[in-house]
Amino acid sequence: MEAFLFVLGLPLAGSAVLGLVGQRDAAPEINVAFSLATFIAAAALTAQVIASGPMLVLQQQFFVDPLNVFLVTLTAFVAFTTALFARPYMRTERDHGKMTPPRMRLFHSMYQLFTFTMLLALLTNNMGLLWVALEAATLATVLLVAVYRTPASLEAAWKYFILCGVGIAQALFGTILLYLAAERVIGAEGGGLLWTNLDAVKSQLEPTVIALAYVFLLVGYGTKVGLAPLHNWLPDAHAEGPTPISAVLSGLLLNVALYAVLRCKVLADGALGTRFAGDLMMGFGLLSVVLAAFFLSRQRDIKRMFAYSSIEHMGLITFAFGMGGAIASFAGLLHMTVHSLVKSAIFFAVGHAAQKAGTQVMDDIRGLLRISPTVGWGLMIGTLAILGMPPFGVFASEFLILTTAMREYPWTTPLLLLALGVAFAAILGKVQPMVFGETSVKRLARPPALIPVFVHLGLALLLGLYIPPYLNDWYQQAARLLGGS
């Protein structure tokens, strides 16, 4: 109980504290301290769940099980390492005149508030509160994307707000339909929006209402996942916001939105007894993979390119969960983990590279190995990892997804292989001259924070070579919760 309260209380308190002192010189260190404390509390909560099993907290309004507790730990860890990266990065942005003291205060306070909303969405047992948490996350990240106050960043934030606002409205309608179906079975006073109550009676829920609710929920939360054709906000938000926000958008927000879809899919599968929910996820996922792969080759901005890479990978994860079964669900969970680690590491390296060159245009970024070998190697190794080169964890998860697709849905295999091949050629062809080319750019005044880059890549490498037994058990339990036999 104490660990649970700390997981939610620390980032909320951090947001309040940094709202008061977020413009001071010590604010980045305070941000790191709150993020570290949150991660420690998440690790303690994880140990508690492993020892005691799933737990209901605060009159059943919050629920912790093997599915969400591993995402809580991952979210807190990436939030902590991103805060470490942001220390020198945001100070350099301030030195360049992009950040003023009020903007620094806004950035630090909203960063902690964003972390709180992500953890709240993961831990809540109430489907209505889940919607509220994801809407609050949208509002927090809109302010973060627009923090530079340039015309391009304001346009990106406005597009993000409008598209995700429309999507979250669809999710609200789906949540209302879900409650309508639950009220007939559970009753008005029976906690019809509590996921554990819904899960217990899912086979009794009205199939037609649940099918309609799931469509709205998938479209609504799928907008925040970045699934095509609802993805248009994501490249702009990544390109125009600060790089730490690009890292947490790809590494955290997309995962949490997909988690909401998975909770809804469990209910739909139980109520319908068909593959309706899974087939919809496969369709959206496959469309996202193919569409994003072909958009990659047209990008000139490095952050936009890796934003489309995030769309591709979230599409692949959605496709895996749509296939269902023990292996595909295990692979989807593994891919969520390694994608969060590798993509955030890439954005860390990209942020330093763009600061060194003074631009995000890939044609103007050259010779990273000459300017800063660690940034250059971090970007190159991260790129190879995200492209699925062995022995990184992305290769292991993609191999499991592809082999399952070959066996269960062979018609999808050519499309997946074509999309992955196009993405491989497009990204590697653009990154290679950035790393190995010639340049006359000078070094940055402040040393970059590269420990998070290589810690993330090291963990992704470990998960490709060896999955620790406790983590393997974790994934298997979560896969069973999602319907894998």
Short mmCIF file of C-alpha atoms in Angstrom, two decimals:
data_model
loop_
_atom_site.label_atom_id
_atom_site.label_comp_id
_atom_site.label_asym_id
_atom_site.label_seq_id
_atom_site.Cartn_x
_atom_site.Cartn_y
_atom_site.Cartn_z
CA MET A 1 0.00 0.00 0.00
CA GLU A 2 2.76 2.45 0.92
CA ALA A 3 4.67 1.75 -2.32
CA PHE A 4 1.48 2.27 -4.34
CA LEU A 5 0.82 5.64 -2.72
CA PHE A 6 4.41 6.73 -3.34
CA VAL A 7 4.21 5.72 -7.03
CA LEU A 8 1.32 8.13 -7.58
CA GLY A 9 2.12 10.69 -4.89
CA LEU A 10 5.74 11.43 -5.76
CA PRO A 11 5.27 12.69 -9.36
CA LEU A 12 2.20 14.67 -8.31
CA ALA A 13 4.18 16.30 -5.50
CA GLY A 14 7.07 16.81 -7.91
CA SER A 15 4.80 18.69 -10.31
CA ALA A 16 3.67 21.01 -7.50
CA VAL A 17 7.21 21.62 -6.22
CA LEU A 18 8.62 22.27 -9.70
CA GLY A 19 5.69 24.54 -10.47
CA LEU A 20 7.12 26.76 -7.73
CA VAL A 21 10.88 26.37 -8.29
CA GLY A 22 11.12 24.89 -11.80
CA GLN A 23 12.94 27.95 -13.17
CA ARG A 24 15.87 27.77 -10.75
CA ASP A 25 19.31 26.37 -11.59
CA ALA A 26 18.73 23.30 -9.41
CA ALA A 27 15.39 22.44 -11.05
CA PRO A 28 16.81 19.75 -13.39
CA GLU A 29 18.36 17.99 -10.39
CA ILE A 30 15.06 18.22 -8.48
CA ASN A 31 13.30 16.73 -11.52
CA VAL A 32 15.80 13.86 -11.56
CA ALA A 33 15.39 13.30 -7.80
CA PHE A 34 11.60 13.01 -8.00
CA SER A 35 11.88 10.70 -11.04
CA LEU A 36 14.41 8.49 -9.25
CA ALA A 37 12.21 8.29 -6.14
CA THR A 38 9.22 7.33 -8.32
CA PHE A 39 11.25 4.58 -9.98
CA ILE A 40 12.34 3.20 -6.60
CA ALA A 41 8.71 3.19 -5.44
CA ALA A 42 7.67 1.41 -8.66
CA ALA A 43 10.35 -1.23 -8.12
CA ALA A 44 9.09 -1.73 -4.54
CA LEU A 45 5.52 -2.07 -5.81
CA THR A 46 6.69 -4.63 -8.35
CA ALA A 47 8.42 -6.67 -5.65
CA GLN A 48 5.24 -6.52 -3.58
CA VAL A 49 3.07 -7.80 -6.44
CA ILE A 50 5.56 -10.58 -7.28
CA ALA A 51 5.51 -11.69 -3.62
CA SER A 52 1.78 -11.29 -2.89
CA GLY A 53 0.00 -11.41 -6.25
CA PRO A 54 -2.54 -8.94 -7.72
CA MET A 55 -3.89 -6.32 -5.35
CA LEU A 56 -6.91 -4.00 -5.16
CA VAL A 57 -6.33 -0.64 -3.47
CA LEU A 58 -8.46 2.26 -2.19
CA GLN A 59 -11.91 0.65 -2.33
CA GLN A 60 -11.13 -1.21 -5.56
CA GLN A 61 -10.52 2.02 -7.50
CA PHE A 62 -6.95 0.90 -8.26
CA PHE A 63 -5.73 -2.51 -9.38
CA VAL A 64 -2.23 -3.91 -9.81
CA ASP A 65 -1.55 -7.18 -11.64
CA PRO A 66 1.29 -8.69 -13.73
CA LEU A 67 0.11 -6.84 -16.86
CA ASN A 68 0.22 -3.28 -15.58
CA VAL A 69 2.94 -3.56 -12.92
CA PHE A 70 5.65 -4.32 -15.49
CA LEU A 71 4.50 -1.30 -17.51
CA VAL A 72 4.56 0.82 -14.34
CA THR A 73 8.19 -0.15 -13.75
CA LEU A 74 9.11 0.48 -17.39
CA THR A 75 7.34 3.86 -17.36
CA ALA A 76 9.06 4.98 -14.16
CA PHE A 77 12.46 3.80 -15.43
CA VAL A 78 12.23 5.59 -18.80
CA ALA A 79 10.90 8.72 -17.07
CA PHE A 80 13.95 8.67 -14.78
CA THR A 81 16.53 8.16 -17.54
CA THR A 82 14.83 10.83 -19.67
CA ALA A 83 15.06 13.26 -16.74
CA LEU A 84 18.80 12.48 -16.58
CA PHE A 85 19.14 13.19 -20.29
CA ALA A 86 17.12 16.40 -19.99
CA ARG A 87 19.52 17.97 -17.47
CA PRO A 88 22.27 19.06 -19.90
CA TYR A 89 19.95 19.10 -22.91
CA MET A 90 17.48 21.68 -21.57
CA ARG A 91 20.31 23.81 -20.13
CA THR A 92 21.87 23.91 -23.60
CA GLU A 93 18.48 24.90 -25.04
CA ARG A 94 18.38 27.70 -22.46
CA ASP A 95 21.88 28.80 -23.48
CA HIS A 96 20.70 28.91 -27.11
CA GLY A 97 17.80 31.19 -26.13
CA LYS A 98 15.03 28.67 -26.80
CA MET A 99 14.09 28.31 -23.13
CA THR A 100 13.34 31.19 -20.75
CA PRO A 101 12.94 30.76 -16.93
CA PRO A 102 9.10 30.57 -17.17
CA ARG A 103 9.39 27.95 -19.92
CA MET A 104 11.86 25.94 -17.85
CA ARG A 105 9.38 25.97 -14.95
CA LEU A 106 6.57 24.87 -17.28
CA PHE A 107 8.71 22.09 -18.73
CA HIS A 108 9.76 20.62 -15.37
CA SER A 109 6.34 20.83 -13.70
CA MET A 110 4.49 19.41 -16.72
CA TYR A 111 7.07 16.64 -17.05
CA GLN A 112 6.25 15.38 -13.56
CA LEU A 113 2.52 15.84 -14.17
CA PHE A 114 2.80 13.82 -17.38
CA THR A 115 4.56 11.03 -15.45
CA PHE A 116 1.74 11.09 -12.89
CA THR A 117 -0.98 10.81 -15.54
CA MET A 118 0.78 7.86 -17.18
CA LEU A 119 1.08 5.99 -13.89
CA LEU A 120 -2.52 6.86 -12.97
CA ALA A 121 -3.77 5.45 -16.29
CA LEU A 122 -1.83 2.24 -15.73
CA LEU A 123 -2.90 1.68 -12.12
CA THR A 124 -6.55 2.70 -12.14
CA ASN A 125 -9.23 0.01 -12.03
CA ASN A 126 -11.90 2.47 -13.15
CA MET A 127 -12.42 2.72 -16.92
CA GLY A 128 -13.78 6.24 -16.47
CA LEU A 129 -10.69 7.34 -14.54
CA LEU A 130 -8.54 5.71 -17.23
CA TRP A 131 -10.17 8.03 -19.76
CA VAL A 132 -9.62 11.04 -17.48
CA ALA A 133 -5.94 10.14 -17.02
CA LEU A 134 -5.27 9.86 -20.74
CA GLU A 135 -7.09 13.15 -21.37
CA ALA A 136 -4.95 14.79 -18.68
CA ALA A 137 -1.85 13.32 -20.33
CA THR A 138 -2.94 14.93 -23.60
CA LEU A 139 -3.29 18.35 -21.96
CA ALA A 140 0.09 18.06 -20.22
CA THR A 141 1.92 17.04 -23.37
CA VAL A 142 0.22 19.73 -25.46
CA LEU A 143 1.88 22.30 -23.19
CA LEU A 144 5.21 20.48 -23.47
CA VAL A 145 5.10 20.25 -27.27
CA ALA A 146 4.34 24.00 -27.48
CA VAL A 147 6.97 25.04 -24.91
CA TYR A 148 9.30 26.67 -27.48
CA ARG A 149 6.46 28.99 -28.59
CA THR A 150 7.56 28.97 -32.23
CA PRO A 151 4.88 29.00 -34.96
CA ALA A 152 5.78 25.41 -35.90
CA SER A 153 5.60 24.14 -32.30
CA LEU A 154 2.28 25.91 -31.69
CA GLU A 155 0.87 24.42 -34.89
CA ALA A 156 2.07 20.94 -33.87
CA ALA A 157 0.55 21.34 -30.40
CA TRP A 158 -2.75 22.53 -31.86
CA LYS A 159 -2.88 19.60 -34.29
CA TYR A 160 -2.03 17.23 -31.45
CA PHE A 161 -4.76 18.71 -29.25
CA ILE A 162 -7.45 18.63 -31.93
CA LEU A 163 -6.77 15.13 -33.28
CA CYS A 164 -6.27 13.53 -29.87
CA GLY A 165 -9.25 15.48 -28.54
CA VAL A 166 -11.46 14.02 -31.24
CA GLY A 167 -10.00 10.58 -30.54
CA ILE A 168 -10.47 10.83 -26.80
CA ALA A 169 -14.09 11.91 -27.38
CA GLN A 170 -14.64 8.65 -29.27
CA ALA A 171 -13.13 6.78 -26.32
CA LEU A 172 -15.52 8.60 -23.95
CA PHE A 173 -18.50 7.45 -26.00
CA GLY A 174 -17.11 3.90 -25.95
CA THR A 175 -16.73 4.10 -22.16
CA ILE A 176 -20.35 5.23 -21.83
CA LEU A 177 -21.49 2.27 -23.94
CA LEU A 178 -19.36 -0.04 -21.79
CA TYR A 179 -21.10 1.23 -18.67
CA LEU A 180 -24.50 0.83 -20.36
CA ALA A 181 -23.76 -2.84 -21.00
CA ALA A 182 -22.38 -3.35 -17.48
CA GLU A 183 -25.31 -1.68 -15.72
CA ARG A 184 -27.74 -4.29 -17.06
CA VAL A 185 -25.66 -7.07 -15.47
CA ILE A 186 -23.99 -5.51 -12.43
CA GLY A 187 -26.57 -2.87 -11.54
CA ALA A 188 -26.32 0.87 -11.05
CA GLU A 189 -24.63 0.58 -7.65
CA GLY A 190 -22.33 -2.33 -8.52
CA GLY A 191 -19.27 -0.49 -9.81
CA GLY A 192 -20.04 -0.94 -13.49
CA LEU A 193 -16.90 0.88 -14.62
CA LEU A 194 -14.48 -1.13 -12.48
CA TRP A 195 -12.42 -3.34 -14.80
CA THR A 196 -12.23 -6.23 -12.33
CA ASN A 197 -16.05 -6.27 -12.05
CA LEU A 198 -16.41 -6.10 -15.82
CA ASP A 199 -13.89 -8.90 -16.29
CA ALA A 200 -15.83 -11.13 -13.87
CA VAL A 201 -19.08 -10.81 -15.85
CA LYS A 202 -17.72 -10.23 -19.36
CA SER A 203 -19.43 -13.33 -20.76
CA GLN A 204 -22.81 -11.90 -19.68
CA LEU A 205 -22.40 -8.49 -21.32
CA GLU A 206 -24.59 -7.63 -24.30
CA PRO A 207 -22.46 -8.54 -27.37
CA THR A 208 -23.87 -5.90 -29.71
CA VAL A 209 -23.28 -3.04 -27.27
CA ILE A 210 -19.80 -4.32 -26.39
CA ALA A 211 -18.85 -4.65 -30.07
CA LEU A 212 -19.92 -1.05 -30.71
CA ALA A 213 -18.17 0.14 -27.55
CA TYR A 214 -14.94 -1.59 -28.56
CA VAL A 215 -14.94 0.08 -31.99
CA PHE A 216 -15.16 3.52 -30.38
CA LEU A 217 -12.57 2.63 -27.73
CA LEU A 218 -10.13 1.26 -30.31
CA VAL A 219 -10.50 4.31 -32.55
CA GLY A 220 -10.29 6.69 -29.59
CA TYR A 221 -7.32 5.20 -27.76
CA GLY A 222 -5.80 4.10 -31.08
CA THR A 223 -5.46 7.78 -31.98
CA LYS A 224 -3.08 8.19 -29.04
CA VAL A 225 -1.27 4.96 -29.98
CA GLY A 226 -0.55 6.56 -33.36
CA LEU A 227 -2.32 3.92 -35.42
CA ALA A 228 -2.94 4.81 -39.07
CA PRO A 229 -4.94 6.59 -40.36
CA LEU A 230 -5.17 8.46 -37.04
CA HIS A 231 -1.43 9.12 -36.76
CA ASN A 232 -1.04 12.61 -38.23
CA TRP A 233 -0.37 14.34 -34.91
CA LEU A 234 2.58 12.16 -33.96
CA PRO A 235 5.33 13.23 -36.43
CA ASP A 236 4.66 16.93 -35.84
CA ALA A 237 4.59 16.56 -32.04
CA HIS A 238 7.89 14.66 -32.10
CA ALA A 239 9.59 17.07 -34.47
CA GLU A 240 8.61 20.37 -32.85
CA GLY A 241 8.67 19.57 -29.14
CA PRO A 242 11.80 19.25 -26.97
CA THR A 243 13.66 15.98 -27.52
CA PRO A 244 13.00 14.68 -23.96
CA ILE A 245 9.29 14.90 -24.77
CA SER A 246 9.83 13.02 -28.05
CA ALA A 247 11.49 10.29 -25.99
CA VAL A 248 8.66 9.93 -23.48
CA LEU A 249 5.97 10.20 -26.15
CA SER A 250 7.45 7.24 -28.02
CA GLY A 251 8.65 5.36 -24.96
CA LEU A 252 5.70 5.89 -22.61
CA LEU A 253 2.53 7.49 -23.97
CA LEU A 254 2.09 5.10 -26.90
CA ASN A 255 2.51 2.09 -24.60
CA VAL A 256 -0.01 3.38 -22.07
CA ALA A 257 -2.61 4.12 -24.76
CA LEU A 258 -2.12 0.61 -26.16
CA TYR A 259 -2.50 -0.79 -22.63
CA ALA A 260 -5.95 0.85 -22.50
CA VAL A 261 -6.85 -0.86 -25.78
CA LEU A 262 -5.68 -4.23 -24.41
CA ARG A 263 -7.85 -3.92 -21.30
CA CYS A 264 -10.83 -3.24 -23.58
CA LYS A 265 -9.91 -6.16 -25.87
CA VAL A 266 -10.02 -8.62 -22.94
CA LEU A 267 -13.60 -7.55 -22.23
CA ALA A 268 -14.62 -7.67 -25.89
CA ASP A 269 -13.14 -11.15 -26.39
CA GLY A 270 -15.03 -12.46 -23.37
CA ALA A 271 -18.34 -10.88 -24.35
CA LEU A 272 -18.28 -11.71 -28.06
CA GLY A 273 -16.52 -15.08 -28.12
CA THR A 274 -15.24 -14.27 -31.63
CA ARG A 275 -12.11 -12.78 -33.23
CA PHE A 276 -13.82 -9.44 -33.89
CA ALA A 277 -11.59 -7.40 -31.57
CA GLY A 278 -8.41 -9.19 -32.62
CA ASP A 279 -9.14 -8.83 -36.33
CA LEU A 280 -9.72 -5.08 -35.92
CA MET A 281 -6.40 -4.71 -34.12
CA MET A 282 -4.64 -6.75 -36.81
CA GLY A 283 -6.12 -4.56 -39.53
CA PHE A 284 -5.15 -1.26 -37.91
CA GLY A 285 -1.74 -2.64 -36.97
CA LEU A 286 -0.91 -3.95 -40.43
CA LEU A 287 -2.05 -0.69 -42.07
CA SER A 288 0.16 1.29 -39.68
CA VAL A 289 3.24 -0.85 -40.37
CA VAL A 290 2.90 -0.59 -44.16
CA LEU A 291 1.95 3.10 -44.28
CA ALA A 292 4.69 4.23 -41.89
CA ALA A 293 7.37 2.21 -43.72
CA PHE A 294 6.66 3.96 -47.01
CA PHE A 295 6.53 7.42 -45.39
CA LEU A 296 9.96 6.89 -43.83
CA SER A 297 11.84 7.35 -47.11
CA ARG A 298 10.27 10.80 -47.65
CA GLN A 299 11.42 12.36 -44.37
CA ARG A 300 14.14 15.00 -44.13
CA ASP A 301 13.78 15.82 -40.42
CA ILE A 302 15.48 13.20 -38.23
CA LYS A 303 12.92 13.38 -35.43
CA ARG A 304 10.03 13.05 -37.88
CA MET A 305 11.70 9.99 -39.38
CA PHE A 306 11.98 8.23 -36.04
CA ALA A 307 8.40 9.33 -35.23
CA TYR A 308 7.24 7.36 -38.27
CA SER A 309 9.40 4.50 -37.03
CA SER A 310 7.40 4.62 -33.77
CA ILE A 311 4.17 4.38 -35.77
CA GLU A 312 5.57 1.35 -37.58
CA HIS A 313 6.58 -0.42 -34.36
CA MET A 314 3.34 0.36 -32.52
CA GLY A 315 1.51 -1.03 -35.55
CA LEU A 316 3.58 -4.21 -35.31
CA ILE A 317 2.85 -4.54 -31.58
CA THR A 318 -0.87 -3.95 -32.19
CA PHE A 319 -0.79 -6.59 -34.93
CA ALA A 320 0.84 -9.07 -32.52
CA PHE A 321 -1.79 -8.55 -29.83
CA GLY A 322 -4.47 -8.80 -32.49
CA MET A 323 -3.23 -12.26 -33.48
CA GLY A 324 -3.51 -13.31 -29.84
CA GLY A 325 -2.26 -16.53 -28.33
CA ALA A 326 0.58 -17.15 -25.93
CA ILE A 327 3.51 -16.59 -28.32
CA ALA A 328 2.15 -13.50 -30.08
CA SER A 329 1.12 -11.86 -26.78
CA PHE A 330 4.53 -12.66 -25.26
CA ALA A 331 6.21 -11.16 -28.33
CA GLY A 332 4.03 -8.06 -28.15
CA LEU A 333 4.94 -7.44 -24.51
CA LEU A 334 8.64 -7.99 -25.24
CA HIS A 335 8.46 -5.63 -28.21
CA MET A 336 6.75 -2.95 -26.08
CA THR A 337 9.66 -3.17 -23.65
CA VAL A 338 12.54 -3.11 -26.12
CA HIS A 339 10.91 -0.47 -28.33
CA SER A 340 10.55 1.85 -25.33
CA LEU A 341 14.18 1.34 -24.36
CA VAL A 342 15.71 1.60 -27.84
CA LYS A 343 13.55 4.40 -29.23
CA SER A 344 14.10 6.63 -26.20
CA ALA A 345 17.86 5.94 -26.46
CA ILE A 346 17.74 6.96 -30.13
CA PHE A 347 15.98 10.22 -29.29
CA PHE A 348 18.60 10.93 -26.61
CA ALA A 349 21.34 10.56 -29.23
CA VAL A 350 19.34 12.46 -31.85
CA GLY A 351 18.79 15.35 -29.42
CA HIS A 352 22.51 15.80 -28.84
CA ALA A 353 23.25 15.39 -32.57
CA ALA A 354 20.71 18.07 -33.51
CA GLN A 355 22.10 20.43 -30.87
CA LYS A 356 25.63 19.97 -32.22
CA ALA A 357 24.58 20.64 -35.81
CA GLY A 358 22.04 23.34 -34.94
CA THR A 359 19.41 21.65 -37.10
CA GLN A 360 17.20 18.56 -37.33
CA VAL A 361 17.54 18.32 -41.12
CA MET A 362 19.41 15.10 -41.82
CA ASP A 363 21.28 16.46 -44.85
CA ASP A 364 22.93 19.04 -42.58
CA ILE A 365 24.00 16.58 -39.85
CA ARG A 366 27.26 14.87 -40.73
CA GLY A 367 30.33 13.39 -39.12
CA LEU A 368 28.97 12.61 -35.68
CA LEU A 369 31.84 10.21 -35.04
CA ARG A 370 34.30 13.09 -35.49
CA ILE A 371 32.38 15.55 -33.28
CA SER A 372 31.39 13.12 -30.54
CA PRO A 373 32.14 9.41 -31.02
CA THR A 374 29.81 8.42 -28.19
CA VAL A 375 26.83 10.25 -29.76
CA GLY A 376 27.67 8.80 -33.17
CA TRP A 377 27.99 5.24 -31.92
CA GLY A 378 24.90 5.64 -29.74
CA LEU A 379 22.84 6.71 -32.76
CA MET A 380 24.29 4.00 -35.02
CA ILE A 381 23.89 1.16 -32.53
CA GLY A 382 20.40 2.37 -31.61
CA THR A 383 19.45 2.47 -35.29
CA LEU A 384 20.67 -1.08 -35.87
CA ALA A 385 18.79 -2.20 -32.77
CA ILE A 386 15.47 -0.61 -33.77
CA LEU A 387 15.81 -2.05 -37.29
CA GLY A 388 15.80 -5.54 -35.79
CA MET A 389 19.42 -6.55 -36.20
CA PRO A 390 20.44 -9.51 -34.03
CA PRO A 391 21.21 -9.99 -31.21
CA PHE A 392 19.08 -7.08 -29.90
CA GLY A 393 15.70 -7.69 -28.31
CA VAL A 394 13.81 -6.13 -31.24
CA PHE A 395 15.08 -8.98 -33.43
CA ALA A 396 13.80 -11.58 -30.95
CA SER A 397 10.32 -10.04 -30.69
CA GLU A 398 10.01 -9.42 -34.43
CA PHE A 399 11.13 -12.99 -35.15
CA LEU A 400 8.39 -14.34 -32.84
CA ILE A 401 5.77 -12.06 -34.42
CA LEU A 402 6.73 -12.98 -37.97
CA THR A 403 6.89 -16.73 -37.35
CA THR A 404 3.49 -16.64 -35.63
CA ALA A 405 2.07 -14.69 -38.59
CA MET A 406 3.56 -17.21 -41.03
CA ARG A 407 1.84 -20.04 -39.20
CA GLU A 408 -1.52 -18.43 -38.36
CA TYR A 409 -2.04 -15.74 -41.02
CA PRO A 410 0.38 -16.46 -43.90
CA TRP A 411 -1.21 -13.83 -46.17
CA THR A 412 0.14 -11.07 -43.89
CA THR A 413 3.76 -12.25 -44.09
CA PRO A 414 4.68 -10.68 -47.48
CA LEU A 415 3.24 -7.32 -46.38
CA LEU A 416 5.14 -7.38 -43.09
CA LEU A 417 8.42 -8.41 -44.72
CA LEU A 418 8.06 -5.77 -47.44
CA ALA A 419 7.33 -3.03 -44.90
CA LEU A 420 10.20 -4.05 -42.63
CA GLY A 421 12.58 -4.20 -45.60
CA VAL A 422 11.57 -0.75 -46.83
CA ALA A 423 11.94 0.70 -43.31
CA PHE A 424 15.37 -0.91 -42.93
CA ALA A 425 16.65 0.57 -46.19
CA ALA A 426 15.16 4.02 -45.58
CA ILE A 427 16.44 4.51 -42.03
CA LEU A 428 19.89 2.96 -42.47
CA GLY A 429 20.44 4.86 -45.71
CA LYS A 430 19.76 8.19 -43.97
CA VAL A 431 21.55 7.53 -40.66
CA GLN A 432 24.80 6.15 -42.09
CA PRO A 433 26.07 9.43 -43.67
CA MET A 434 25.04 11.33 -40.53
CA VAL A 435 27.37 9.17 -38.46
CA PHE A 436 30.29 8.60 -40.84
CA GLY A 437 30.27 11.72 -43.04
CA GLU A 438 32.61 14.74 -42.99
CA THR A 439 31.85 17.82 -40.93
CA SER A 440 33.32 21.04 -39.53
CA VAL A 441 30.85 21.42 -36.65
CA LYS A 442 32.36 22.22 -33.23
CA ARG A 443 31.72 20.36 -30.00
CA LEU A 444 28.99 21.43 -27.56
CA ALA A 445 29.94 23.53 -24.55
CA ARG A 446 28.15 21.14 -22.17
CA PRO A 447 29.01 17.41 -22.16
CA PRO A 448 26.04 15.30 -23.30
CA ALA A 449 24.26 12.85 -20.97
CA LEU A 450 25.04 9.58 -22.70
CA ILE A 451 24.81 7.11 -19.82
CA PRO A 452 21.03 6.69 -20.41
CA VAL A 453 21.69 5.91 -24.10
CA PHE A 454 24.02 3.01 -23.43
CA VAL A 455 22.08 1.74 -20.41
CA HIS A 456 18.96 1.47 -22.58
CA LEU A 457 20.84 -0.18 -25.45
CA GLY A 458 22.56 -2.55 -23.03
CA LEU A 459 19.20 -3.65 -21.62
CA ALA A 460 17.83 -4.14 -25.14
CA LEU A 461 20.88 -6.26 -25.98
CA LEU A 462 20.40 -8.32 -22.80
CA LEU A 463 16.75 -8.99 -23.67
CA GLY A 464 17.84 -10.25 -27.08
CA LEU A 465 20.37 -12.66 -25.59
CA TYR A 466 18.79 -13.67 -22.31
CA ILE A 467 15.47 -12.92 -20.62
CA PRO A 468 15.82 -13.25 -16.82
CA PRO A 469 13.51 -15.92 -15.37
CA TYR A 470 11.44 -13.47 -13.30
CA LEU A 471 10.89 -11.27 -16.36
CA ASN A 472 10.01 -14.31 -18.47
CA ASP A 473 7.43 -15.36 -15.85
CA TRP A 474 6.13 -11.80 -15.83
CA TYR A 475 5.56 -11.80 -19.60
CA GLN A 476 3.92 -15.24 -19.50
CA GLN A 477 1.50 -14.22 -16.74
CA ALA A 478 0.62 -11.03 -18.61
CA ALA A 479 0.14 -13.00 -21.85
CA ARG A 480 -2.28 -15.33 -20.05
CA LEU A 481 -4.23 -12.33 -18.77
CA LEU A 482 -4.57 -11.17 -22.39
CA GLY A 483 -6.03 -14.52 -23.42
CA GLY A 484 -2.92 -16.43 -24.42
CA SER A 485 -3.22 -20.10 -23.53
#
